[in-house]
Amino acid sequence: MKIVTPQPITSATLTASNVAITETLWPAGTYATGVQRYEGTILYEVIASPSTTDQPSVGAAKTVPTWKILGAINRFKMFDDVISTQTTRTGTIVVTVDPTQIINAAAFFGLAGNTINVTMNDPVSGVVYNQTKTLQDNTLIVDWYAYFFEPIYPLTDAVFTDLPTYLNATITVTINAGAATAACGEMVIGRQSLIGVANFGTSVSIQDYSIKTTDAFGNTVVEQRRFSKRADYDVTVESSRVATVQKLLADIRTTPTVFIGEDDRPETVVYGFYKSFDIVISTPSISDCAIEVEGLT
């Protein structure tokens, strides 16, 4: 099992993107109720009546706000720590990031497309990494009948944990959807740390925030809302590393983190916070660790 502690991707480290900014930038002026403008990477909407001259970030912070935050603009939705808000573009999404530090892992959530490619380019050595993964799940295709009649399910998450350690390399990501709409809910880059070995017995689930209401006549109305992934990891840790693992987990207690049970099992990959962890020093050589992780929506 590994964790990837993310490095924030900002307008300074995002050096290129083919996702056009279609939102309108805020300049000083008077804005009527309902008008939307962006400041920095955040989109705001006027809620003052009938108008306001406040700067959006200032107005949103007032006791009686004059602007409200709608979220990140489209280009930056894939970096806003919210998986369900996606950066979208017809055809392909191509972004280049200059991390300014060593990065050896990348993870992606809320994907839509056919393939995703990650390329690292070092200014001295050139291209040092180039890998493409398909975003189609063919595990149900086990015979000719399934080939023709079983649906092909999309994969929405992907991880790359074999990036080489180059200090000055830039990372270019391409999400290709052909003629359809490419999307990415969250892109995370960072350095990975080994916790131990995730065992069979690890459980995965989701937390659904939809509301199901049944009236007096038995009619049920479902209001679909977001959901998040959950995982309870059963991990074997070397006893000599218990103190290190304890500190690693303590350091990320308030940081959204990528938890990877197994690279090739996307169901064990969760981006979020751990709710609790417990390490039992079972023998002088190995210890048993249980980590409960709650994913972001």
C-alpha positions as a LaTeX table, in Angstrom:
\begin{tabular}{lrrr}
\hline
Residue & $x$ (\AA) & $y$ (\AA) & $z$ (\AA) \\
\hline
Met1 & 0.00 & 0.00 & 0.00 \\
Lys2 & 1.17 & 3.51 & $-0.85$ \\
Ile3 & 0.09 & 7.05 & $-0.20$ \\
Val4 & 0.70 & 10.04 & $-2.45$ \\
Thr5 & 0.94 & 13.37 & $-0.66$ \\
Pro6 & $-0.16$ & 15.98 & $-3.20$ \\
Gln7 & 1.63 & 19.10 & $-4.30$ \\
Pro8 & $-0.86$ & 21.89 & $-5.04$ \\
Ile9 & $-1.25$ & 22.80 & $-8.70$ \\
Thr10 & $-1.81$ & 26.53 & $-9.08$ \\
Ser11 & $-1.88$ & 29.10 & $-11.87$ \\
Ala12 & 1.87 & 29.46 & $-11.30$ \\
Thr13 & 2.73 & 25.76 & $-11.73$ \\
Leu14 & 0.20 & 25.14 & $-14.51$ \\
Thr15 & 2.35 & 26.27 & $-17.42$ \\
Ala16 & 0.06 & 25.27 & $-20.29$ \\
Ser17 & $-3.54$ & 24.16 & $-20.88$ \\
Asn18 & $-5.64$ & 23.79 & $-24.00$ \\
Val19 & $-8.80$ & 24.41 & $-21.95$ \\
Ala20 & $-9.86$ & 27.93 & $-22.88$ \\
Ile21 & $-11.06$ & 30.34 & $-20.19$ \\
Thr22 & $-14.57$ & 31.21 & $-21.29$ \\
Glu23 & $-15.63$ & 32.85 & $-18.04$ \\
Thr24 & $-15.47$ & 36.67 & $-17.76$ \\
Leu25 & $-12.74$ & 38.27 & $-15.67$ \\
Trp26 & $-13.81$ & 40.75 & $-13.00$ \\
Pro27 & $-12.74$ & 44.38 & $-13.44$ \\
Ala28 & $-13.80$ & 47.12 & $-11.02$ \\
Gly29 & $-17.34$ & 48.30 & $-11.66$ \\
Thr30 & $-20.97$ & 47.90 & $-10.69$ \\
Tyr31 & $-22.57$ & 44.46 & $-11.09$ \\
Ala32 & $-26.24$ & 43.53 & $-10.87$ \\
Thr33 & $-27.70$ & 40.51 & $-9.08$ \\
Gly34 & $-26.93$ & 37.25 & $-10.89$ \\
Val35 & $-23.89$ & 38.48 & $-12.82$ \\
Gln36 & $-20.94$ & 36.07 & $-12.76$ \\
Arg37 & $-17.27$ & 37.04 & $-12.85$ \\
Tyr38 & $-14.06$ & 35.25 & $-11.95$ \\
Glu39 & $-11.13$ & 36.42 & $-9.87$ \\
Gly40 & $-7.93$ & 34.38 & $-9.75$ \\
Thr41 & $-9.22$ & 30.88 & $-10.48$ \\
Ile42 & $-12.59$ & 31.20 & $-8.69$ \\
Leu43 & $-15.96$ & 32.04 & $-10.23$ \\
Tyr44 & $-18.36$ & 34.25 & $-8.24$ \\
Glu45 & $-21.96$ & 35.38 & $-8.62$ \\
Val46 & $-23.55$ & 38.59 & $-7.33$ \\
Ile47 & $-26.18$ & 37.97 & $-4.66$ \\
Ala48 & $-26.50$ & 41.60 & $-3.52$ \\
Ser49 & $-29.70$ & 43.36 & $-4.56$ \\
Pro50 & $-29.89$ & 45.28 & $-6.78$ \\
Ser51 & $-26.10$ & 45.55 & $-7.37$ \\
Thr52 & $-22.65$ & 45.81 & $-5.81$ \\
Thr53 & $-19.29$ & 47.43 & $-6.44$ \\
Asp54 & $-17.43$ & 45.03 & $-4.15$ \\
Gln55 & $-14.50$ & 42.96 & $-5.32$ \\
Pro56 & $-15.76$ & 39.34 & $-5.50$ \\
Ser57 & $-13.34$ & 37.86 & $-2.95$ \\
Val58 & $-14.05$ & 40.74 & $-0.56$ \\
Gly59 & $-17.80$ & 40.64 & $-1.04$ \\
Ala60 & $-17.94$ & 36.87 & $-0.51$ \\
Ala61 & $-16.16$ & 37.23 & 2.85 \\
Lys62 & $-18.50$ & 39.89 & 4.26 \\
Thr63 & $-20.86$ & 39.12 & 7.14 \\
Val64 & $-23.67$ & 39.88 & 4.73 \\
Pro65 & $-22.07$ & 38.66 & 1.51 \\
Thr66 & $-22.56$ & 40.47 & $-1.78$ \\
Trp67 & $-21.00$ & 37.71 & $-3.90$ \\
Lys68 & $-21.12$ & 33.94 & $-3.53$ \\
Ile69 & $-18.49$ & 31.42 & $-4.61$ \\
Leu70 & $-19.60$ & 29.10 & $-7.39$ \\
Gly71 & $-16.34$ & 27.15 & $-7.53$ \\
Ala72 & $-13.31$ & 27.00 & $-9.76$ \\
Ile73 & $-13.46$ & 28.09 & $-13.37$ \\
Asn74 & $-13.51$ & 25.25 & $-15.91$ \\
Arg75 & $-9.74$ & 25.20 & $-16.50$ \\
Phe76 & $-9.02$ & 24.77 & $-12.78$ \\
Lys77 & $-11.84$ & 22.43 & $-11.73$ \\
Met78 & $-9.43$ & 19.50 & $-12.11$ \\
Phe79 & $-7.25$ & 21.02 & $-9.37$ \\
Asp80 & $-9.90$ & 22.12 & $-6.83$ \\
Asp81 & $-10.01$ & 19.05 & $-4.51$ \\
Val82 & $-13.56$ & 18.26 & $-5.63$ \\
Ile83 & $-13.81$ & 15.13 & $-7.77$ \\
Ser84 & $-17.39$ & 15.71 & $-8.92$ \\
Thr85 & $-16.57$ & 19.10 & $-10.48$ \\
Gln86 & $-14.86$ & 18.28 & $-13.76$ \\
Thr87 & $-12.76$ & 20.22 & $-16.22$ \\
Thr88 & $-14.28$ & 19.42 & $-19.61$ \\
Arg89 & $-13.34$ & 19.97 & $-23.24$ \\
Thr90 & $-14.49$ & 18.40 & $-26.49$ \\
Gly91 & $-11.90$ & 15.99 & $-27.89$ \\
Thr92 & $-8.84$ & 16.25 & $-25.66$ \\
Ile93 & $-7.59$ & 17.90 & $-22.50$ \\
Val94 & $-3.87$ & 18.66 & $-22.53$ \\
Val95 & $-2.17$ & 20.29 & $-19.54$ \\
Thr96 & 1.47 & 20.82 & $-18.63$ \\
Val97 & 2.64 & 21.28 & $-15.05$ \\
Asp98 & 6.03 & 22.37 & $-13.72$ \\
Pro99 & 6.07 & 20.89 & $-10.19$ \\
Thr100 & 9.29 & 22.73 & $-9.12$ \\
Gln101 & 10.18 & 19.70 & $-6.99$ \\
Ile102 & 10.65 & 15.95 & $-7.35$ \\
Ile103 & 7.43 & 14.16 & $-8.28$ \\
Asn104 & 7.20 & 10.39 & $-8.70$ \\
Ala105 & 3.46 & 9.70 & $-8.79$ \\
Ala106 & 0.32 & 11.02 & $-10.43$ \\
Ala107 & $-3.32$ & 10.10 & $-9.86$ \\
Phe108 & $-6.49$ & 11.08 & $-11.69$ \\
Phe109 & $-10.13$ & 10.88 & $-10.60$ \\
Gly110 & $-13.46$ & 11.53 & $-12.28$ \\
Leu111 & $-12.06$ & 10.83 & $-15.75$ \\
Ala112 & $-14.00$ & 10.60 & $-19.01$ \\
Gly113 & $-12.30$ & 9.62 & $-22.24$ \\
Asn114 & $-10.72$ & 6.76 & $-24.13$ \\
Thr115 & $-7.10$ & 7.05 & $-22.97$ \\
Ile116 & $-4.87$ & 9.05 & $-20.65$ \\
Asn117 & $-1.19$ & 9.71 & $-21.32$ \\
Val118 & 1.43 & 11.03 & $-18.90$ \\
Thr119 & 4.74 & 12.33 & $-20.24$ \\
Met120 & 7.71 & 13.71 & $-18.29$ \\
Asn121 & 10.18 & 15.97 & $-20.06$ \\
Asp122 & 13.52 & 16.91 & $-18.51$ \\
Pro123 & 15.30 & 20.00 & $-19.93$ \\
Val124 & 18.58 & 18.03 & $-20.15$ \\
Ser125 & 17.58 & 14.41 & $-20.73$ \\
Gly126 & 14.46 & 15.05 & $-22.83$ \\
Val127 & 11.47 & 12.70 & $-22.53$ \\
Val128 & 12.16 & 10.43 & $-19.56$ \\
Tyr129 & 8.65 & 8.94 & $-19.17$ \\
Asn130 & 5.80 & 8.29 & $-21.58$ \\
Gln131 & 2.95 & 5.97 & $-20.68$ \\
Thr132 & $-0.63$ & 5.63 & $-21.90$ \\
Lys133 & $-3.46$ & 3.83 & $-20.12$ \\
Thr134 & $-6.85$ & 2.89 & $-21.52$ \\
Leu135 & $-9.94$ & 4.14 & $-19.76$ \\
Gln136 & $-12.08$ & 1.17 & $-20.75$ \\
Asp137 & $-12.75$ & $-1.75$ & $-18.43$ \\
Asn138 & $-12.78$ & $-4.99$ & $-20.46$ \\
Thr139 & $-12.79$ & $-7.40$ & $-17.51$ \\
Leu140 & $-16.29$ & $-8.66$ & $-18.37$ \\
Ile141 & $-15.19$ & $-9.67$ & $-21.88$ \\
Val142 & $-14.40$ & $-13.35$ & $-21.22$ \\
Asp143 & $-15.79$ & $-15.00$ & $-24.38$ \\
Trp144 & $-17.22$ & $-14.19$ & $-27.81$ \\
Tyr145 & $-20.75$ & $-13.73$ & $-26.46$ \\
Ala146 & $-19.50$ & $-11.16$ & $-23.96$ \\
Tyr147 & $-17.43$ & $-9.52$ & $-26.69$ \\
Phe148 & $-20.55$ & $-8.77$ & $-28.70$ \\
Phe149 & $-23.17$ & $-8.21$ & $-26.01$ \\
Glu150 & $-21.58$ & $-7.16$ & $-22.72$ \\
Pro151 & $-21.22$ & $-3.40$ & $-22.17$ \\
Ile152 & $-17.75$ & $-1.88$ & $-21.83$ \\
Tyr153 & $-17.60$ & 0.12 & $-18.64$ \\
Pro154 & $-15.48$ & 3.27 & $-18.40$ \\
Leu155 & $-12.65$ & 3.56 & $-15.90$ \\
Thr156 & $-12.87$ & 6.86 & $-14.05$ \\
Asp157 & $-9.64$ & 6.63 & $-12.01$ \\
Ala158 & $-6.02$ & 6.07 & $-13.04$ \\
Val159 & $-2.71$ & 6.08 & $-11.17$ \\
Phe160 & 0.89 & 6.27 & $-12.37$ \\
Thr161 & 3.35 & 5.34 & $-9.63$ \\
Asp162 & 6.46 & 4.62 & $-11.71$ \\
Leu163 & 7.45 & 8.17 & $-12.64$ \\
Pro164 & 11.24 & 8.68 & $-12.49$ \\
Thr165 & 12.70 & 11.17 & $-10.03$ \\
Tyr166 & 13.80 & 14.21 & $-12.01$ \\
Leu167 & 13.91 & 17.54 & $-10.19$ \\
Asn168 & 13.27 & 19.87 & $-13.14$ \\
Ala169 & 11.04 & 17.71 & $-15.33$ \\
Thr170 & 7.66 & 19.00 & $-16.50$ \\
Ile171 & 4.62 & 16.73 & $-16.63$ \\
Thr172 & 2.23 & 16.77 & $-19.59$ \\
Val173 & $-1.11$ & 14.98 & $-19.33$ \\
Thr174 & $-3.35$ & 14.21 & $-22.32$ \\
Ile175 & $-6.88$ & 12.89 & $-21.87$ \\
Asn176 & $-8.23$ & 11.78 & $-25.25$ \\
Ala177 & $-11.96$ & 11.27 & $-25.77$ \\
Gly178 & $-11.99$ & 11.16 & $-29.56$ \\
Ala179 & $-15.01$ & 13.13 & $-30.77$ \\
Ala180 & $-16.67$ & 13.02 & $-27.33$ \\
Thr181 & $-16.09$ & 15.22 & $-24.28$ \\
Ala182 & $-12.93$ & 14.66 & $-22.24$ \\
Ala183 & $-13.20$ & 15.30 & $-18.52$ \\
Cys184 & $-11.09$ & 15.21 & $-15.37$ \\
Gly185 & $-12.44$ & 15.68 & $-11.87$ \\
Glu186 & $-9.10$ & 15.83 & $-10.05$ \\
Met187 & $-5.44$ & 15.59 & $-11.00$ \\
Val188 & $-3.02$ & 14.89 & $-8.16$ \\
Ile189 & 0.77 & 14.85 & $-8.37$ \\
Gly190 & 3.16 & 14.25 & $-5.51$ \\
Arg191 & 5.67 & 11.99 & $-3.84$ \\
Gln192 & 4.67 & 8.50 & $-2.85$ \\
Ser193 & 5.44 & 6.75 & 0.40 \\
Leu194 & 5.23 & 3.03 & 1.12 \\
Ile195 & 3.05 & 2.04 & 4.06 \\
Gly196 & 3.09 & $-1.73$ & 3.75 \\
Val197 & 1.28 & $-4.52$ & 1.89 \\
Ala198 & $-2.50$ & $-4.30$ & 1.48 \\
Asn199 & $-4.04$ & $-7.70$ & 2.16 \\
Phe200 & $-7.10$ & $-9.54$ & 0.98 \\
Gly201 & $-9.72$ & $-8.58$ & 3.53 \\
Thr202 & $-9.51$ & $-4.93$ & 2.55 \\
Ser203 & $-13.07$ & $-3.69$ & 1.98 \\
Val204 & $-14.34$ & $-0.99$ & $-0.38$ \\
Ser205 & $-17.67$ & 0.82 & $-0.57$ \\
Ile206 & $-19.29$ & 4.16 & $-1.33$ \\
Gln207 & $-21.13$ & 6.75 & 0.75 \\
Asp208 & $-24.17$ & 7.99 & $-1.17$ \\
Tyr209 & $-25.46$ & 11.46 & $-0.31$ \\
Ser210 & $-28.63$ & 11.13 & $-2.39$ \\
Ile211 & $-31.92$ & 11.71 & $-0.58$ \\
Lys212 & $-34.77$ & 9.21 & $-0.90$ \\
Thr213 & $-38.11$ & 10.48 & 0.36 \\
Thr214 & $-41.26$ & 8.35 & 0.64 \\
Asp215 & $-44.64$ & 10.04 & 1.10 \\
Ala216 & $-47.68$ & 8.74 & 2.96 \\
Phe217 & $-48.86$ & 6.83 & $-0.12$ \\
Gly218 & $-45.59$ & 4.95 & $-0.56$ \\
Asn219 & $-44.33$ & 6.99 & $-3.50$ \\
Thr220 & $-40.56$ & 7.38 & $-3.39$ \\
Val221 & $-38.76$ & 10.36 & $-4.86$ \\
Val222 & $-34.99$ & 10.19 & $-5.27$ \\
Glu223 & $-32.89$ & 13.35 & $-5.32$ \\
Gln224 & $-29.55$ & 12.29 & $-6.77$ \\
Arg225 & $-26.55$ & 13.87 & $-5.08$ \\
Arg226 & $-22.84$ & 13.21 & $-4.93$ \\
Phe227 & $-21.15$ & 10.11 & $-3.56$ \\
Ser228 & $-17.68$ & 9.32 & $-2.26$ \\
Lys229 & $-15.55$ & 6.20 & $-2.16$ \\
Arg230 & $-14.68$ & 4.46 & 1.11 \\
Ala231 & $-12.04$ & 1.89 & 1.95 \\
Asp232 & $-11.01$ & $-0.05$ & 5.04 \\
Tyr233 & $-7.46$ & $-1.21$ & 4.37 \\
Asp234 & $-6.00$ & $-4.29$ & 6.03 \\
Val235 & $-2.25$ & $-3.69$ & 5.81 \\
Thr236 & 0.82 & $-5.63$ & 6.91 \\
Val237 & 3.62 & $-3.33$ & 8.08 \\
Glu238 & 7.18 & $-4.24$ & 9.01 \\
Ser239 & 7.45 & $-3.81$ & 12.77 \\
Ser240 & 10.69 & $-1.88$ & 12.37 \\
Arg241 & 8.75 & 0.74 & 10.35 \\
Val242 & 5.81 & 1.24 & 12.72 \\
Ala243 & 7.09 & 4.55 & 14.10 \\
Thr244 & 7.72 & 5.86 & 10.57 \\
Val245 & 4.28 & 4.82 & 9.36 \\
Gln246 & 2.67 & 6.36 & 12.42 \\
Lys247 & 4.39 & 9.68 & 11.70 \\
Leu248 & 3.54 & 9.53 & 7.98 \\
Leu249 & $-0.13$ & 9.11 & 8.79 \\
Ala250 & $-0.06$ & 11.75 & 11.52 \\
Asp251 & 1.48 & 14.28 & 9.12 \\
Ile252 & $-1.35$ & 13.89 & 6.57 \\
Arg253 & $-4.24$ & 13.94 & 9.03 \\
Thr254 & $-5.59$ & 17.23 & 7.55 \\
Thr255 & $-4.27$ & 16.81 & 4.00 \\
Pro256 & $-6.29$ & 15.26 & 1.14 \\
Thr257 & $-4.17$ & 12.27 & 0.16 \\
Val258 & $-4.23$ & 9.50 & $-2.43$ \\
Phe259 & $-4.42$ & 6.06 & $-0.81$ \\
Ile260 & $-3.44$ & 3.20 & $-3.13$ \\
Gly261 & $-4.12$ & $-0.34$ & $-2.01$ \\
Glu262 & $-2.93$ & $-1.85$ & $-5.30$ \\
Asp263 & $-2.02$ & 0.02 & $-8.51$ \\
Asp264 & $-3.93$ & $-2.38$ & $-10.77$ \\
Arg265 & $-7.09$ & $-2.43$ & $-8.64$ \\
Pro266 & $-8.76$ & 0.99 & $-9.09$ \\
Glu267 & $-11.40$ & 0.13 & $-6.52$ \\
Thr268 & $-8.67$ & 0.32 & $-3.86$ \\
Val269 & $-7.58$ & 3.83 & $-4.90$ \\
Val270 & $-9.21$ & 6.58 & $-2.82$ \\
Tyr271 & $-8.54$ & 10.32 & $-2.68$ \\
Gly272 & $-9.51$ & 11.77 & 0.67 \\
Phe273 & $-8.78$ & 11.63 & 4.40 \\
Tyr274 & $-8.33$ & 8.76 & 6.80 \\
Lys275 & $-10.87$ & 8.71 & 9.61 \\
Ser276 & $-8.74$ & 6.52 & 11.84 \\
Phe277 & $-5.86$ & 4.11 & 11.85 \\
Asp278 & $-4.78$ & 1.42 & 14.26 \\
Ile279 & $-1.47$ & $-0.46$ & 14.31 \\
Val280 & $-1.08$ & $-3.68$ & 16.30 \\
Ile281 & 2.56 & $-4.73$ & 16.81 \\
Ser282 & 1.77 & $-8.39$ & 16.34 \\
Thr283 & 5.27 & $-9.92$ & 16.16 \\
Pro284 & 8.86 & $-8.64$ & 16.18 \\
Ser285 & 8.89 & $-8.75$ & 12.38 \\
Ile286 & 5.40 & $-7.77$ & 11.19 \\
Ser287 & 2.54 & $-5.65$ & 12.49 \\
Asp288 & $-1.12$ & $-5.39$ & 11.51 \\
Cys289 & $-2.49$ & $-2.01$ & 10.48 \\
Ala290 & $-6.10$ & $-1.01$ & 9.81 \\
Ile291 & $-6.77$ & 2.30 & 8.03 \\
Glu292 & $-10.27$ & 3.65 & 7.46 \\
Val293 & $-10.36$ & 6.16 & 4.58 \\
Glu294 & $-13.19$ & 8.48 & 3.57 \\
Gly295 & $-13.00$ & 9.79 & 0.02 \\
Leu296 & $-13.83$ & 13.25 & $-1.27$ \\
Thr297 & $-16.90$ & 13.75 & $-3.42$ \\
\hline
\end{tabular}
